[in-house]
XYZ file of C-alpha atoms in Angstrom:
611
model
C 30.392 -42.850 12.035
C 30.481 -39.821 14.355
C 30.491 -37.364 11.289
C 27.373 -39.150 9.885
C 25.611 -38.921 13.285
C 26.200 -35.215 13.548
C 25.220 -34.621 9.952
C 21.857 -36.168 10.597
C 21.291 -34.197 13.821
C 22.255 -30.947 12.216
C 19.735 -31.582 9.390
C 17.049 -32.392 11.911
C 17.947 -29.035 13.642
C 17.599 -27.218 10.173
C 14.102 -28.656 9.858
C 12.897 -27.850 13.336
C 14.444 -24.230 13.337
C 15.309 -24.540 17.112
C 18.066 -21.843 17.747
C 19.632 -23.535 20.830
C 20.233 -26.994 19.194
C 22.923 -25.999 16.518
C 24.979 -24.232 19.162
C 24.917 -27.287 21.460
C 25.995 -29.547 18.529
C 28.639 -27.161 17.484
C 30.211 -27.231 20.884
C 30.158 -31.048 21.011
C 31.804 -31.146 17.492
C 34.577 -28.821 18.741
C 35.165 -30.939 21.847
C 35.408 -34.126 19.746
C 37.896 -32.428 17.391
C 35.643 -32.772 14.371
C 35.554 -28.993 13.546
C 38.095 -29.391 10.816
C 35.613 -31.548 8.870
C 34.601 -29.407 5.805
C 31.308 -31.314 5.447
C 30.326 -30.668 9.088
C 31.347 -26.957 8.823
C 29.360 -26.389 5.730
C 26.376 -28.126 7.215
C 26.698 -26.043 10.379
C 26.631 -22.778 8.366
C 23.483 -23.958 6.612
C 21.845 -24.990 9.856
C 22.682 -21.713 11.610
C 21.056 -19.938 8.736
C 17.915 -21.901 8.721
C 17.624 -21.415 12.490
C 17.857 -17.582 12.076
C 21.318 -17.319 13.702
C 22.958 -15.350 10.890
C 25.749 -13.885 13.110
C 26.882 -17.498 14.116
C 26.671 -18.468 10.495
C 28.817 -15.552 9.489
C 31.428 -16.148 12.252
C 31.845 -19.777 11.403
C 32.168 -19.041 7.766
C 34.858 -16.476 8.433
C 36.782 -18.883 10.627
C 36.811 -21.708 8.024
C 40.441 -22.184 6.791
C 39.230 -23.607 3.462
C 35.881 -22.746 1.689
C 34.300 -24.549 -1.182
C 31.192 -23.945 -3.453
C 28.990 -25.554 -0.750
C 30.352 -23.115 1.915
C 29.585 -20.189 -0.238
C 26.112 -21.379 -1.283
C 25.323 -21.959 2.349
C 26.387 -18.506 3.601
C 24.667 -16.657 0.750
C 21.506 -18.710 1.326
C 21.662 -17.817 5.031
C 21.849 -14.104 4.277
C 18.803 -14.407 1.988
C 16.868 -16.367 4.650
C 17.748 -13.486 7.114
C 16.371 -10.962 4.664
C 19.826 -9.517 4.157
C 20.275 -9.838 0.461
C 22.476 -6.800 0.331
C 25.033 -8.576 2.617
C 25.000 -11.506 0.205
C 25.900 -9.331 -2.749
C 28.544 -7.491 -0.747
C 30.515 -10.607 0.348
C 30.247 -12.322 -3.028
C 33.212 -10.655 -4.766
C 35.588 -12.278 -2.204
C 34.553 -15.651 -3.521
C 37.050 -15.128 -6.323
C 39.406 -12.667 -4.702
C 40.018 -14.618 -1.472
C 39.049 -18.314 -2.298
C 39.756 -18.266 -6.053
C 36.378 -19.771 -6.870
C 33.931 -19.057 -9.768
C 30.195 -19.405 -9.039
C 28.555 -22.777 -9.687
C 24.763 -23.175 -10.436
C 23.811 -23.094 -6.740
C 25.709 -19.837 -6.098
C 24.279 -18.203 -9.274
C 20.679 -19.261 -8.204
C 21.342 -17.675 -4.664
C 22.821 -14.458 -6.162
C 19.883 -14.026 -8.468
C 17.515 -14.373 -5.508
C 19.504 -11.642 -3.581
C 19.135 -9.365 -6.588
C 15.364 -10.087 -6.723
C 14.932 -9.315 -3.010
C 16.604 -5.979 -3.614
C 15.018 -5.272 -7.070
C 18.666 -4.698 -7.974
C 18.175 -5.076 -11.744
C 21.603 -3.722 -12.684
C 23.432 -6.260 -10.573
C 20.902 -8.906 -11.613
C 21.729 -8.366 -15.355
C 25.468 -8.585 -14.393
C 24.953 -12.040 -12.784
C 22.722 -13.056 -15.704
C 25.575 -12.217 -18.137
C 28.131 -14.220 -16.069
C 25.701 -17.170 -15.878
C 25.214 -17.040 -19.759
C 29.019 -17.319 -20.421
C 29.560 -19.898 -17.769
C 29.449 -23.702 -18.117
C 26.316 -23.853 -16.158
C 24.210 -21.729 -18.726
C 21.728 -24.514 -19.387
C 20.649 -24.937 -15.745
C 16.970 -24.641 -15.487
C 16.944 -23.866 -11.765
C 19.036 -20.692 -12.286
C 16.861 -19.726 -15.256
C 13.722 -20.105 -13.042
C 15.340 -17.805 -10.465
C 16.005 -15.265 -13.297
C 12.432 -15.444 -14.406
C 11.423 -14.675 -10.820
C 13.947 -11.813 -10.551
C 12.899 -10.068 -13.824
C 9.178 -10.539 -12.888
C 9.784 -8.892 -9.372
C 11.690 -6.064 -11.026
C 8.834 -5.285 -13.292
C 10.405 -6.543 -16.538
C 7.796 -9.266 -17.622
C 9.144 -9.473 -21.273
C 12.726 -10.159 -20.010
C 11.121 -12.768 -17.641
C 9.297 -14.288 -20.626
C 12.413 -14.523 -22.754
C 14.254 -16.395 -20.098
C 11.164 -18.481 -19.362
C 10.894 -19.495 -23.092
C 14.500 -20.778 -23.000
C 13.864 -23.240 -20.136
C 13.859 -26.818 -21.446
C 11.756 -28.414 -18.568
C 9.476 -25.748 -17.078
C 8.719 -26.231 -13.497
C 5.742 -25.057 -11.481
C 7.958 -22.340 -9.968
C 8.960 -20.923 -13.432
C 5.283 -20.904 -14.570
C 4.258 -19.165 -11.387
C 6.880 -16.600 -11.682
C 6.052 -15.548 -15.244
C 2.298 -15.386 -14.477
C 3.144 -13.193 -11.518
C 5.443 -10.992 -13.625
C 2.752 -10.208 -16.236
C 0.075 -9.718 -13.567
C 2.147 -7.397 -11.510
C 2.795 -5.274 -14.596
C -0.860 -4.902 -15.255
C -0.765 -7.222 -18.293
C -4.015 -8.925 -17.285
C -5.013 -10.714 -20.488
C -1.438 -12.092 -20.992
C -1.325 -13.341 -17.382
C -4.688 -15.001 -17.598
C -3.750 -16.645 -20.918
C -0.632 -18.075 -19.214
C -2.754 -19.471 -16.374
C -4.923 -21.322 -18.931
C -1.717 -22.737 -20.654
C 0.141 -23.886 -17.536
C 0.096 -27.667 -16.745
C 0.323 -26.603 -13.064
C -2.939 -24.903 -12.624
C -2.862 -25.128 -8.935
C -3.279 -22.857 -5.834
C 0.164 -21.316 -6.294
C -0.340 -20.343 -9.938
C -3.861 -18.856 -9.148
C -2.352 -17.000 -6.170
C 0.404 -15.563 -8.413
C -2.227 -14.239 -10.875
C -4.601 -12.991 -8.119
C -1.903 -11.339 -6.046
C -0.258 -9.648 -9.154
C -3.582 -8.200 -10.310
C -4.227 -6.672 -6.816
C -0.807 -5.084 -6.792
C -1.373 -3.682 -10.270
C -4.718 -2.101 -9.282
C -7.118 -4.652 -10.638
C -8.703 -5.526 -7.294
C -12.215 -6.171 -8.696
C -10.869 -8.532 -11.443
C -8.792 -10.332 -8.781
C -11.898 -10.889 -6.661
C -13.799 -12.414 -9.646
C -10.848 -14.678 -10.280
C -10.749 -15.764 -6.682
C -14.397 -16.833 -6.925
C -13.629 -18.657 -10.151
C -10.699 -20.414 -8.407
C -13.102 -21.518 -5.642
C -15.572 -22.826 -8.302
C -12.708 -24.762 -9.932
C -12.481 -26.729 -6.632
C -8.901 -25.591 -5.829
C -8.182 -26.415 -2.246
C -6.763 -23.526 -0.226
C -3.911 -25.075 1.704
C -2.089 -21.789 2.130
C -3.518 -18.555 3.627
C -1.672 -16.176 1.207
C -4.374 -15.956 -1.420
C -6.992 -15.190 1.283
C -4.928 -12.381 2.797
C -4.477 -11.132 -0.903
C -8.240 -11.033 -1.381
C -8.827 -9.242 1.883
C -6.230 -6.641 0.649
C -8.250 -6.363 -2.545
C -11.404 -5.691 -0.520
C -9.528 -3.037 1.394
C -8.218 -1.264 -1.778
C -11.853 -0.835 -3.153
C -13.554 -0.614 0.167
C -15.783 -3.617 -0.481
C -17.017 -4.397 2.932
C -19.657 -6.991 2.252
C -17.417 -9.238 0.192
C -14.617 -8.576 2.766
C -16.951 -10.013 5.408
C -17.502 -13.073 3.311
C -13.791 -13.655 2.869
C -13.402 -13.177 6.611
C -16.020 -15.868 7.074
C -14.071 -18.103 4.703
C -10.760 -17.509 6.657
C -12.630 -18.616 9.832
C -14.056 -21.744 8.099
C -10.626 -22.685 6.634
C -8.994 -22.327 10.226
C -6.787 -19.317 9.262
C -8.327 -16.894 11.718
C -5.318 -17.286 14.133
C -2.892 -16.560 11.265
C -1.048 -13.230 12.061
C -0.952 -11.954 8.528
C -4.580 -12.846 7.883
C -5.447 -10.957 11.185
C -3.468 -7.956 10.079
C -5.047 -7.903 6.642
C -8.473 -8.057 8.187
C -7.692 -5.114 10.685
C -6.604 -3.124 7.656
C -9.516 -4.074 5.505
C -12.141 -3.206 8.230
C -10.363 0.032 8.931
C -10.288 1.039 5.191
C -13.966 0.094 4.780
C -14.800 2.526 7.725
C -15.812 -0.259 10.010
C -13.575 0.613 12.971
C -15.581 -1.395 15.437
C -14.689 -4.648 13.544
C -11.072 -3.613 13.033
C -10.709 -3.052 16.825
C -12.451 -6.455 17.522
C -10.073 -8.244 15.169
C -7.101 -6.453 16.584
C -7.780 -7.186 20.277
C -8.459 -10.900 19.282
C -5.004 -11.368 17.984
C -3.063 -13.680 20.194
C 0.208 -11.882 19.119
C 0.645 -8.462 17.516
C 3.541 -7.226 15.472
C 4.284 -3.715 14.073
C 1.970 -4.353 11.188
C -0.921 -5.108 13.568
C -0.479 -1.966 15.626
C 0.252 0.280 12.609
C -2.856 -0.873 10.726
C -5.174 0.138 13.653
C -3.268 3.228 14.458
C -3.443 4.486 10.780
C -7.112 3.421 10.571
C -8.027 5.500 13.710
C -6.046 8.400 12.432
C -7.551 8.448 8.891
C -11.051 8.486 10.589
C -10.160 11.490 12.749
C -9.807 9.482 16.051
C -6.592 11.167 16.987
C -6.603 10.515 20.754
C -7.353 6.866 20.130
C -4.498 6.553 17.686
C -2.107 8.122 20.204
C -3.292 5.921 23.003
C -2.635 2.835 20.795
C 0.938 4.173 20.183
C 1.580 4.327 23.919
C 0.314 0.838 24.394
C 2.433 -0.321 21.330
C 5.608 1.080 22.878
C 4.850 -0.434 26.336
C 4.344 -3.808 24.822
C 7.923 -3.656 23.388
C 7.005 -3.288 19.647
C 9.031 -0.755 17.759
C 7.187 1.574 15.502
C 8.121 1.860 11.806
C 7.972 4.530 9.083
C 4.205 3.966 8.412
C 3.328 4.154 12.119
C 4.676 7.693 12.247
C 2.774 8.756 9.180
C -0.442 7.717 10.974
C 0.617 9.332 14.194
C 1.577 12.728 12.691
C -1.488 12.662 10.596
C -3.700 12.089 13.707
C -1.962 15.085 15.477
C -2.719 17.273 12.374
C -6.540 16.498 12.734
C -6.516 17.269 16.454
C -4.358 20.392 16.223
C -1.687 18.781 18.541
C 1.245 20.830 17.044
C 3.703 20.188 20.084
C 2.932 16.391 20.058
C 3.281 16.094 16.324
C 6.591 17.864 16.335
C 7.883 15.735 19.186
C 6.817 12.555 17.371
C 8.514 13.758 14.205
C 11.795 14.272 16.069
C 11.530 11.041 18.032
C 11.535 9.093 14.672
C 15.222 9.749 14.053
C 16.314 10.288 17.746
C 14.749 7.228 19.270
C 14.233 4.839 16.440
C 16.753 5.797 13.787
C 14.139 6.316 11.133
C 14.963 8.929 8.434
C 11.856 11.033 7.736
C 10.587 10.653 4.144
C 8.748 13.166 1.965
C 5.410 11.720 3.301
C 6.449 12.471 7.006
C 7.380 16.051 5.989
C 4.101 16.488 4.196
C 2.153 15.262 7.295
C 4.216 17.718 9.463
C 3.440 20.442 7.056
C -0.233 19.673 7.128
C -0.037 19.835 10.908
C 1.449 23.327 10.872
C -0.835 24.545 8.114
C -3.985 23.365 9.771
C -3.083 24.900 13.105
C -2.187 28.381 11.429
C 1.597 28.018 11.845
C 2.133 29.242 8.269
C 5.508 30.701 8.751
C 6.732 27.530 10.261
C 5.113 25.566 7.451
C 6.837 27.695 4.845
C 10.214 27.292 6.604
C 9.721 23.610 6.726
C 9.176 23.461 2.845
C 12.341 25.533 2.344
C 14.585 23.354 4.625
C 13.329 19.874 4.060
C 15.798 17.548 2.088
C 13.143 16.851 -0.611
C 11.963 18.896 -3.575
C 8.339 19.916 -2.706
C 5.764 18.382 -5.004
C 2.333 19.717 -6.031
C 0.391 18.342 -3.130
C 2.915 19.738 -0.666
C 2.633 23.358 -2.174
C -1.158 22.915 -2.492
C -1.523 21.928 1.146
C 0.258 25.095 2.233
C -1.762 27.304 -0.181
C -4.993 25.782 1.166
C -3.984 26.740 4.707
C -3.206 30.242 3.596
C -6.691 30.518 2.127
C -8.369 29.112 5.178
C -6.462 31.416 7.538
C -6.874 34.480 5.275
C -3.178 35.148 4.858
C -3.299 36.693 1.331
C 0.386 37.907 1.200
C 1.919 34.336 1.799
C -0.928 32.861 -0.242
C -0.087 34.792 -3.410
C 3.486 33.993 -3.097
C 2.881 30.227 -2.667
C 0.334 30.390 -5.615
C 2.930 31.814 -7.903
C 5.404 29.123 -6.970
C 2.744 26.439 -7.385
C 1.547 27.725 -10.752
C 5.155 27.499 -11.970
C 5.099 23.718 -11.467
C 2.318 23.343 -14.098
C 0.047 21.421 -11.685
C -1.955 18.447 -13.056
C -4.642 18.096 -10.438
C -7.801 20.149 -11.389
C -8.604 20.964 -7.718
C -5.237 22.713 -7.544
C -6.419 25.169 -10.249
C -9.622 25.891 -8.410
C -7.555 26.687 -5.317
C -5.224 28.934 -7.315
C -8.133 30.823 -8.870
C -9.783 31.413 -5.569
C -6.593 32.632 -3.812
C -5.882 35.011 -6.770
C -9.578 36.253 -6.743
C -9.489 37.018 -2.980
C -6.348 39.132 -3.524
C -8.026 40.938 -6.494
C -5.462 39.681 -8.992
C -7.864 39.303 -11.919
C -5.212 38.909 -14.552
C -3.880 35.862 -12.722
C -7.390 34.565 -12.336
C -7.840 34.793 -16.077
C -4.573 32.988 -16.675
C -5.611 30.138 -14.370
C -9.105 29.941 -15.735
C -7.617 29.478 -19.343
C -5.281 26.729 -18.084
C -8.334 25.123 -16.331
C -10.341 25.044 -19.541
C -7.420 23.261 -21.379
C -7.042 20.885 -18.451
C -10.714 19.848 -18.478
C -10.205 17.828 -21.599
C -7.523 15.734 -19.687
C -9.404 15.424 -16.436
C -10.152 11.977 -15.247
C -13.964 11.296 -15.139
C -15.308 11.371 -11.585
C -17.145 8.442 -10.221
C -18.588 7.350 -6.947
C -19.167 3.658 -5.884
C -21.643 2.497 -3.185
C -22.059 -1.037 -1.852
C -25.152 -2.324 -0.178
C -25.067 -6.046 0.544
C -24.173 -7.940 -2.574
C -25.095 -5.019 -4.791
C -22.476 -2.566 -5.862
C -23.450 0.554 -7.948
C -21.112 2.979 -9.738
C -22.298 6.430 -10.665
C -20.339 8.830 -13.042
C -20.419 12.628 -12.756
C -22.953 14.104 -15.169
C -24.142 10.795 -16.558
C -27.834 9.743 -16.310
C -28.345 6.502 -14.332
C -30.794 3.741 -14.750
C -34.131 5.239 -15.919
C -36.043 3.105 -13.337
C -34.347 4.867 -10.575
C -33.313 8.232 -12.166
C -36.765 9.838 -11.506
C -36.604 8.849 -7.692
C -33.031 10.190 -7.437
C -34.001 13.456 -9.191
C -36.999 14.000 -6.907
C -35.063 13.309 -3.724
C -32.141 15.536 -4.739
C -34.530 18.324 -5.518
C -36.212 17.936 -2.220
C -32.852 17.952 -0.341
C -31.668 20.891 -2.410
C -34.852 22.894 -1.486
C -34.250 22.192 2.269
C -30.525 22.932 2.080
C -31.248 26.315 0.545
C -33.795 27.054 3.267
C -30.936 26.337 5.700
C -28.678 28.818 4.017
C -26.861 26.702 1.403
C -25.492 28.658 -1.563
C -23.859 26.649 -4.432
C -20.129 27.094 -4.772
C -19.762 27.227 -8.516
C -15.990 27.944 -8.361
C -15.609 24.081 -8.563
C -16.873 24.103 -12.142
C -13.885 24.369 -14.463
C -15.732 25.349 -17.737
C -17.086 28.784 -18.749
C -20.822 28.689 -18.713
C -23.969 30.426 -17.223
C -24.306 30.267 -13.452
C -27.482 28.174 -13.754
C -25.634 25.705 -15.981
C -22.907 25.440 -13.451
C -25.324 24.683 -10.615
C -26.884 22.092 -12.765
C -23.564 20.409 -13.363
C -22.802 20.373 -9.577
C -26.360 18.926 -9.030
C -25.304 15.731 -10.862
C -21.899 15.194 -9.194
C -21.416 11.420 -8.570
C -21.226 11.517 -4.809
C -24.614 13.274 -4.494
C -26.247 10.664 -6.833
C -24.607 7.849 -4.808
C -25.864 9.230 -1.567
C -29.353 9.718 -3.024
C -29.316 6.153 -4.066
C -28.180 4.942 -0.669
C -31.007 6.808 1.024
C -33.554 5.315 -1.434
C -32.287 1.691 -1.470
C -30.354 1.239 1.814
C -31.575 0.029 5.166
C -32.929 2.997 7.099
C -30.536 4.205 9.759
C -27.498 2.427 8.471
C -24.157 4.137 7.537
C -23.927 5.201 3.837
C -20.401 4.270 2.655
C -19.058 5.658 -0.655
C -15.756 5.478 -2.484
C -14.733 8.291 -4.868
C -11.881 8.244 -7.325
C -11.214 12.002 -7.123
C -11.155 14.510 -4.375
C -14.579 15.668 -3.093
C -15.152 19.198 -4.464
C -15.912 21.996 -1.990
C -19.552 22.366 -2.922
C -20.298 18.579 -2.538
C -18.458 18.626 0.772
C -20.850 21.287 1.919
C -23.871 19.511 0.483
C -23.013 16.245 2.133
C -22.679 18.092 5.517
C -26.260 19.364 5.068
C -27.613 16.040 3.960
C -26.215 14.234 6.992
C -28.003 16.864 9.236
C -31.269 16.705 7.314
C -31.683 12.936 7.076
C -29.787 12.302 10.300
C -27.610 9.604 8.698
C -23.830 9.082 8.855
C -22.204 9.280 5.423
C -18.608 8.094 5.063
C -16.837 9.088 1.831
C -13.385 7.815 0.999
C -11.954 10.072 -1.743
C -8.560 10.271 -3.375
C -6.932 11.939 -0.465
C -8.707 11.039 2.846
C -11.788 9.839 4.679
C -14.679 12.181 5.379
C -17.137 11.113 8.060
C -20.241 13.276 7.717
C -22.534 13.373 10.817
C -24.931 15.989 12.146
C -23.893 18.668 9.711
C -20.086 18.337 10.354
C -17.168 16.499 8.843
C -14.309 14.701 10.508
C -11.761 16.648 8.350
C -12.953 19.838 9.953
C -13.361 21.348 6.413
C -9.652 21.126 5.605
C -8.703 18.670 2.930
């Protein structure tokens, strides 16, 4: 009778997730001498795990004189719930060595989940192999877990093979295989599976939409979200809303993002932390920092993601002091920064020329927070030294960092050498960079300019030949501009809609005339092909960002910010042109290119001409 009562109370604790309750019940069980009951001990381990008390679960598990399959399933599940899948995999071998037990279907399902959490495909395949030769090999729950594991590890065809072997396919298995195909960019196959599933509900839709966002199909995901709404699917979980907010952030679609924000408010999800975090990130990436700040300060509770989203947003838009001020507030509030926080902080120091502060932040990562710097942190520190003219320190950093420098790393240092006129170091870095067979066309332009400034015409010729061959492989440049519900995409060199082409041509010619009057001289070194100077200037004239800006000036509301997203890095000539245009028309122009944000205002850019 007592055992049944305590079992009931422990199960209630597990549902309520109140940390103090299981400890109280545990002490009562010990006092009553019931601690030797295996059923109570197993339930206690499970309850501790569900209440987030993993150390108590572990200690009780270790103290148990006799452990069975339920004990093992409970502790392994507790580790997974505590986001410690590596611990689950590390203790599993003692199940056989210490307790002489082979896994049952519950343990197999838990182990597969641990492998999925770590994307540990090698161990996952080993568990799969053991499962196949076990007496539980027909268990559909384990198979569903395997489908999920292979999907999360980027092996959609392996996931499909297991999925096809399931006798009775559950909603979970359908959702997992749809997610696997979508995450891997297999858009058509994923959509076909959604049409086939008998469980066409919010969770299968979310799996498809979320997977497409992760694989770079943000626009398609947004259209599917609208279709899901038209199908009358009730949104009872905020995950799909946060996913679409993230999609808007990835393509900087501000107007649609605002509509989704309105939907989140209407559904009552505005107070959800991860919806709030997603909105802060979305508004920051869409260059609406005022809205990002408003959402951030309205959050009832802020975690490291909340703080980091705004810190990075401020940093990317050149608001260095604001980013550093937020960091101080974050630390005072007791929230520990993570790896991404420090990327934003060092990046902000780079834009403000705060060398000492940036160096101090880099060192505090490991000293104060135990964070091992990644290549991205070293690249940000290198950018800081390079921008500030500390070229020798920058070169030393590249030589001593525990990573092999990649093309962007060397290019950042070479760009600094060019800016600061250090030809000797520049040529040495250029030779090193050229030996890497760079893939980015802008790297070749930089190399050509550095060699030309040093009078090394043979090297210029070599680079130019490589540039010509690379032009065939170059990704077509395009710029996207959104105005209200309208979204226009312009490709470099392509003629646009005849109805507007004449107006754009006329405006660009007028702007070009005024720019030249103010001292603008086209920088044709950005053109990779060998042609007459006049032809090069004509090619620059139709670069996509210029056309997009002209369209924005013609069709947008006067006085509003012109926001453009470009798939490639802005070339040097267009950067100069946009500075001039911002001054001539007295409009703010924000361009998000492949590497950073450029906020053009009054003839200046937030990047300080270093990108």
